[in-house]
Amino acid sequence: MKSLLSSSRLLLFSLLLAQLPVFTNASPVPQRRQTDMDKLSNQTKNLMKLTQELLREHAFDADVEPHRFRSLPEMSNRSANDLNNLELKPTLSQLHADLKLYEHHFEWLNKVSKKHHHPALPKLVEMIREMKSLINLLHRQMLRVEAPKLTQATPSLPPHLPYQFDVLQSSHELLQHFKLFCDWAYRAFISLKPKSSPGQ
């Protein structure tokens, strides 16, 4: 009888041991907390997606000659090789100033698009809303790491656009430029993540 009880206990113990991995796997895995840099990169990626959708919907057969916007951030001096050498505070400050400049340009485009009943207007409004949200999120991060706010440049916007084709060309040029910026900014936020303060 004693031997039977010992065998039963041993069998029960073996069964419990066999079920242990199942219990372990069934327990919920704690979610990794999303940092502000994750939010910034995700928001930028979303903006880039919206930009690409607008470009696809209103694509031109030929490239538009860039000449309308003279105060957009310079992108030719930003390369993938520079990403590893970025410093946190100056880069956040510069990205914030750049985004504010784009915001002015897109708000101008929104106004002229309304006058000409541009078909992309609803998505353009959504894009400006997402841009403002990204600017606010970036500003909060700047305050957290004490990054200075740069003096904003005065945008040089094109004169009155008399024809809808002018609006289409301007929107295409602006969207192409902004797509390049979003791609670079997205990579910059990912590169800056290890350099941002821990415990965000």
mmCIF file of C-alpha atoms in Angstrom:
data_model
loop_
_atom_site.group_PDB
_atom_site.id
_atom_site.type_symbol
_atom_site.label_atom_id
_atom_site.label_comp_id
_atom_site.label_asym_id
_atom_site.label_seq_id
_atom_site.Cartn_x
_atom_site.Cartn_y
_atom_site.Cartn_z
ATOM 1 C CA MET A 1 0.000 0.000 0.000
ATOM 2 C CA LYS A 2 2.830 2.386 0.942
ATOM 3 C CA SER A 3 4.577 1.523 -2.302
ATOM 4 C CA LEU A 4 1.375 2.255 -4.253
ATOM 5 C CA LEU A 5 1.016 5.679 -2.596
ATOM 6 C CA SER A 6 4.657 6.526 -3.378
ATOM 7 C CA SER A 7 4.113 5.526 -6.996
ATOM 8 C CA SER A 8 0.967 7.681 -7.184
ATOM 9 C CA ARG A 9 2.794 10.676 -5.739
ATOM 10 C CA LEU A 10 5.678 10.148 -8.167
ATOM 11 C CA LEU A 11 3.265 9.906 -11.106
ATOM 12 C CA LEU A 12 1.433 13.059 -10.022
ATOM 13 C CA PHE A 13 4.725 14.929 -9.606
ATOM 14 C CA SER A 14 5.853 13.804 -13.075
ATOM 15 C CA LEU A 15 2.582 14.970 -14.592
ATOM 16 C CA LEU A 16 2.920 18.370 -12.931
ATOM 17 C CA LEU A 17 6.486 18.698 -14.204
ATOM 18 C CA ALA A 18 5.323 17.816 -17.712
ATOM 19 C CA GLN A 19 2.655 20.539 -17.592
ATOM 20 C CA LEU A 20 5.069 23.207 -16.304
ATOM 21 C CA PRO A 21 6.110 24.511 -19.783
ATOM 22 C CA VAL A 22 2.425 24.814 -20.736
ATOM 23 C CA PHE A 23 1.690 26.948 -17.655
ATOM 24 C CA THR A 24 4.793 29.043 -18.323
ATOM 25 C CA ASN A 25 3.827 29.686 -21.944
ATOM 26 C CA ALA A 26 0.227 30.428 -21.013
ATOM 27 C CA SER A 27 1.240 33.257 -18.691
ATOM 28 C CA PRO A 28 1.007 36.676 -20.391
ATOM 29 C CA VAL A 29 4.300 38.092 -21.627
ATOM 30 C CA PRO A 30 4.810 41.596 -20.243
ATOM 31 C CA GLN A 31 4.610 44.185 -23.043
ATOM 32 C CA ARG A 32 7.725 46.261 -23.635
ATOM 33 C CA ARG A 33 6.880 49.843 -22.813
ATOM 34 C CA GLN A 34 6.901 52.093 -25.870
ATOM 35 C CA THR A 35 9.378 54.948 -25.505
ATOM 36 C CA ASP A 36 8.878 58.477 -26.801
ATOM 37 C CA MET A 37 11.421 57.739 -29.533
ATOM 38 C CA ASP A 38 9.293 54.759 -30.601
ATOM 39 C CA LYS A 39 6.249 57.027 -30.763
ATOM 40 C CA LEU A 40 8.156 59.638 -32.759
ATOM 41 C CA SER A 41 9.447 57.093 -35.286
ATOM 42 C CA ASN A 42 5.992 55.453 -35.617
ATOM 43 C CA GLN A 43 4.283 58.822 -36.143
ATOM 44 C CA THR A 44 6.892 59.787 -38.753
ATOM 45 C CA LYS A 45 6.395 56.458 -40.523
ATOM 46 C CA ASN A 46 2.655 57.087 -40.602
ATOM 47 C CA LEU A 47 3.229 60.539 -42.122
ATOM 48 C CA MET A 48 5.525 59.047 -44.747
ATOM 49 C CA LYS A 49 2.789 56.530 -45.632
ATOM 50 C CA LEU A 50 0.205 59.302 -46.051
ATOM 51 C CA THR A 51 2.644 61.246 -48.246
ATOM 52 C CA GLN A 52 3.262 58.219 -50.459
ATOM 53 C CA GLU A 53 -0.495 57.613 -50.795
ATOM 54 C CA LEU A 54 -1.064 61.204 -51.915
ATOM 55 C CA LEU A 55 1.769 60.964 -54.424
ATOM 56 C CA ARG A 56 0.377 57.705 -55.842
ATOM 57 C CA GLU A 57 -3.144 59.093 -56.139
ATOM 58 C CA HIS A 58 -2.033 62.259 -57.932
ATOM 59 C CA ALA A 59 1.076 61.115 -59.766
ATOM 60 C CA PHE A 60 2.487 63.009 -62.717
ATOM 61 C CA ASP A 61 3.684 61.375 -65.912
ATOM 62 C CA ALA A 62 6.844 63.463 -65.806
ATOM 63 C CA ASP A 63 8.970 64.780 -62.954
ATOM 64 C CA VAL A 64 8.087 68.256 -61.768
ATOM 65 C CA GLU A 65 10.952 70.674 -61.930
ATOM 66 C CA PRO A 66 11.635 71.828 -58.343
ATOM 67 C CA HIS A 67 11.562 75.601 -58.300
ATOM 68 C CA ARG A 68 8.533 76.778 -56.339
ATOM 69 C CA PHE A 69 9.680 76.393 -52.735
ATOM 70 C CA ARG A 70 12.909 78.104 -51.741
ATOM 71 C CA SER A 71 12.709 77.867 -47.942
ATOM 72 C CA LEU A 72 12.276 74.119 -47.458
ATOM 73 C CA PRO A 73 14.877 72.307 -45.302
ATOM 74 C CA GLU A 74 17.969 71.291 -47.265
ATOM 75 C CA MET A 75 17.993 67.509 -47.709
ATOM 76 C CA SER A 76 20.996 67.025 -50.013
ATOM 77 C CA ASN A 77 23.418 67.405 -47.070
ATOM 78 C CA ARG A 78 21.778 64.637 -44.988
ATOM 79 C CA SER A 79 22.971 61.131 -45.704
ATOM 80 C CA ALA A 80 22.592 57.690 -44.137
ATOM 81 C CA ASN A 81 26.275 57.829 -43.142
ATOM 82 C CA ASP A 82 25.556 60.763 -40.821
ATOM 83 C CA LEU A 83 22.942 58.909 -38.768
ATOM 84 C CA ASN A 84 25.390 57.197 -36.384
ATOM 85 C CA ASN A 85 27.022 60.539 -35.536
ATOM 86 C CA LEU A 86 23.849 62.442 -34.693
ATOM 87 C CA GLU A 87 23.726 64.240 -31.347
ATOM 88 C CA LEU A 88 20.442 64.072 -29.471
ATOM 89 C CA LYS A 89 19.635 67.681 -28.574
ATOM 90 C CA PRO A 90 20.758 69.499 -31.759
ATOM 91 C CA THR A 91 19.034 66.915 -33.964
ATOM 92 C CA LEU A 92 15.717 67.099 -32.080
ATOM 93 C CA SER A 93 15.856 70.908 -32.243
ATOM 94 C CA GLN A 94 16.578 70.880 -35.985
ATOM 95 C CA LEU A 95 13.863 68.331 -36.764
ATOM 96 C CA HIS A 96 11.354 70.410 -34.805
ATOM 97 C CA ALA A 97 12.312 73.590 -36.726
ATOM 98 C CA ASP A 98 12.102 71.684 -40.035
ATOM 99 C CA LEU A 99 8.666 70.266 -39.223
ATOM 100 C CA LYS A 100 7.339 73.724 -38.276
ATOM 101 C CA LEU A 101 8.548 74.969 -41.676
ATOM 102 C CA TYR A 102 6.786 72.110 -43.466
ATOM 103 C CA GLU A 103 3.660 72.827 -41.418
ATOM 104 C CA HIS A 104 3.583 76.405 -42.813
ATOM 105 C CA HIS A 105 4.012 75.129 -46.361
ATOM 106 C CA PHE A 106 1.285 72.509 -46.077
ATOM 107 C CA GLU A 107 -1.145 74.935 -44.449
ATOM 108 C CA TRP A 108 -0.508 77.283 -47.400
ATOM 109 C CA LEU A 109 -1.123 74.364 -49.788
ATOM 110 C CA ASN A 110 -4.335 73.526 -47.940
ATOM 111 C CA LYS A 111 -5.631 77.092 -48.441
ATOM 112 C CA VAL A 112 -4.878 77.223 -52.167
ATOM 113 C CA SER A 113 -6.248 73.672 -52.606
ATOM 114 C CA LYS A 114 -9.586 74.759 -51.120
ATOM 115 C CA LYS A 115 -9.863 77.546 -53.674
ATOM 116 C CA HIS A 116 -9.271 75.132 -56.553
ATOM 117 C CA HIS A 117 -11.247 72.193 -55.052
ATOM 118 C CA HIS A 118 -8.205 69.931 -55.074
ATOM 119 C CA PRO A 119 -9.337 66.248 -54.910
ATOM 120 C CA ALA A 120 -6.652 65.401 -52.342
ATOM 121 C CA LEU A 121 -8.028 67.856 -49.777
ATOM 122 C CA PRO A 122 -9.387 65.350 -47.166
ATOM 123 C CA LYS A 123 -6.093 63.440 -47.016
ATOM 124 C CA LEU A 124 -4.148 66.708 -46.953
ATOM 125 C CA VAL A 125 -6.137 67.814 -43.889
ATOM 126 C CA GLU A 126 -5.402 64.460 -42.231
ATOM 127 C CA MET A 127 -1.724 64.893 -43.032
ATOM 128 C CA ILE A 128 -1.572 68.355 -41.430
ATOM 129 C CA ARG A 129 -3.299 66.971 -38.334
ATOM 130 C CA GLU A 130 -0.746 64.147 -38.069
ATOM 131 C CA MET A 131 2.072 66.643 -38.585
ATOM 132 C CA LYS A 132 0.836 68.856 -35.742
ATOM 133 C CA SER A 133 0.611 65.797 -33.503
ATOM 134 C CA LEU A 134 4.214 64.852 -34.351
ATOM 135 C CA ILE A 135 5.393 68.423 -33.682
ATOM 136 C CA ASN A 136 3.726 68.403 -30.237
ATOM 137 C CA LEU A 137 5.186 64.995 -29.385
ATOM 138 C CA LEU A 138 8.626 66.136 -30.492
ATOM 139 C CA HIS A 139 8.332 69.345 -28.464
ATOM 140 C CA ARG A 140 7.546 67.313 -25.316
ATOM 141 C CA GLN A 141 10.635 65.187 -25.927
ATOM 142 C CA MET A 142 12.720 68.346 -26.389
ATOM 143 C CA LEU A 143 11.501 69.671 -23.030
ATOM 144 C CA ARG A 144 12.339 66.330 -21.398
ATOM 145 C CA VAL A 145 15.957 66.354 -22.579
ATOM 146 C CA GLU A 146 16.278 70.182 -22.444
ATOM 147 C CA ALA A 147 16.898 70.610 -26.166
ATOM 148 C CA PRO A 148 16.706 74.284 -27.240
ATOM 149 C CA LYS A 149 13.971 75.546 -29.531
ATOM 150 C CA LEU A 150 15.491 77.111 -32.651
ATOM 151 C CA THR A 151 14.404 80.458 -34.042
ATOM 152 C CA GLN A 152 11.959 79.689 -36.784
ATOM 153 C CA ALA A 153 12.834 80.726 -40.326
ATOM 154 C CA THR A 154 10.278 82.764 -42.270
ATOM 155 C CA PRO A 155 8.927 80.561 -45.053
ATOM 156 C CA SER A 156 9.208 81.825 -48.621
ATOM 157 C CA LEU A 157 5.939 80.719 -50.191
ATOM 158 C CA PRO A 158 5.015 80.914 -53.869
ATOM 159 C CA PRO A 159 2.789 83.763 -55.078
ATOM 160 C CA HIS A 160 -0.891 83.296 -55.859
ATOM 161 C CA LEU A 161 -1.486 80.215 -58.033
ATOM 162 C CA PRO A 162 -4.054 81.084 -60.724
ATOM 163 C CA TYR A 163 -4.578 77.599 -62.177
ATOM 164 C CA GLN A 164 -5.373 74.196 -60.731
ATOM 165 C CA PHE A 165 -2.428 72.716 -62.629
ATOM 166 C CA ASP A 166 -0.136 75.075 -60.683
ATOM 167 C CA VAL A 167 -1.618 73.746 -57.454
ATOM 168 C CA LEU A 168 -1.088 70.143 -58.592
ATOM 169 C CA GLN A 169 2.536 70.826 -59.501
ATOM 170 C CA SER A 170 3.180 72.616 -56.214
ATOM 171 C CA SER A 171 1.595 69.851 -54.166
ATOM 172 C CA HIS A 172 3.618 67.217 -56.037
ATOM 173 C CA GLU A 173 6.885 69.050 -55.437
ATOM 174 C CA LEU A 174 6.119 69.644 -51.755
ATOM 175 C CA LEU A 175 5.070 66.027 -51.184
ATOM 176 C CA GLN A 176 8.189 64.676 -52.900
ATOM 177 C CA HIS A 177 10.378 66.845 -50.698
ATOM 178 C CA PHE A 178 8.479 65.928 -47.539
ATOM 179 C CA LYS A 179 8.735 62.216 -48.342
ATOM 180 C CA LEU A 180 12.543 62.527 -48.363
ATOM 181 C CA PHE A 181 12.423 64.407 -45.071
ATOM 182 C CA CYS A 182 10.168 61.796 -43.397
ATOM 183 C CA ASP A 183 12.426 58.967 -44.528
ATOM 184 C CA TRP A 184 15.466 60.685 -43.044
ATOM 185 C CA ALA A 185 13.662 61.768 -39.842
ATOM 186 C CA TYR A 186 12.373 58.222 -39.274
ATOM 187 C CA ARG A 187 15.927 56.858 -39.469
ATOM 188 C CA ALA A 188 17.175 59.683 -37.255
ATOM 189 C CA PHE A 189 14.679 58.901 -34.472
ATOM 190 C CA ILE A 190 15.679 55.217 -34.561
ATOM 191 C CA SER A 191 19.362 56.175 -34.455
ATOM 192 C CA LEU A 192 18.794 58.578 -31.542
ATOM 193 C CA LYS A 193 16.820 56.100 -29.435
ATOM 194 C CA PRO A 194 19.885 54.597 -27.644
ATOM 195 C CA LYS A 195 21.145 58.126 -26.947
ATOM 196 C CA SER A 196 17.905 59.307 -25.342
ATOM 197 C CA SER A 197 17.638 59.260 -21.553
ATOM 198 C CA PRO A 198 16.670 55.901 -19.991
ATOM 199 C CA GLY A 199 13.411 55.322 -18.156
ATOM 200 C CA GLN A 200 11.255 57.444 -20.449
#
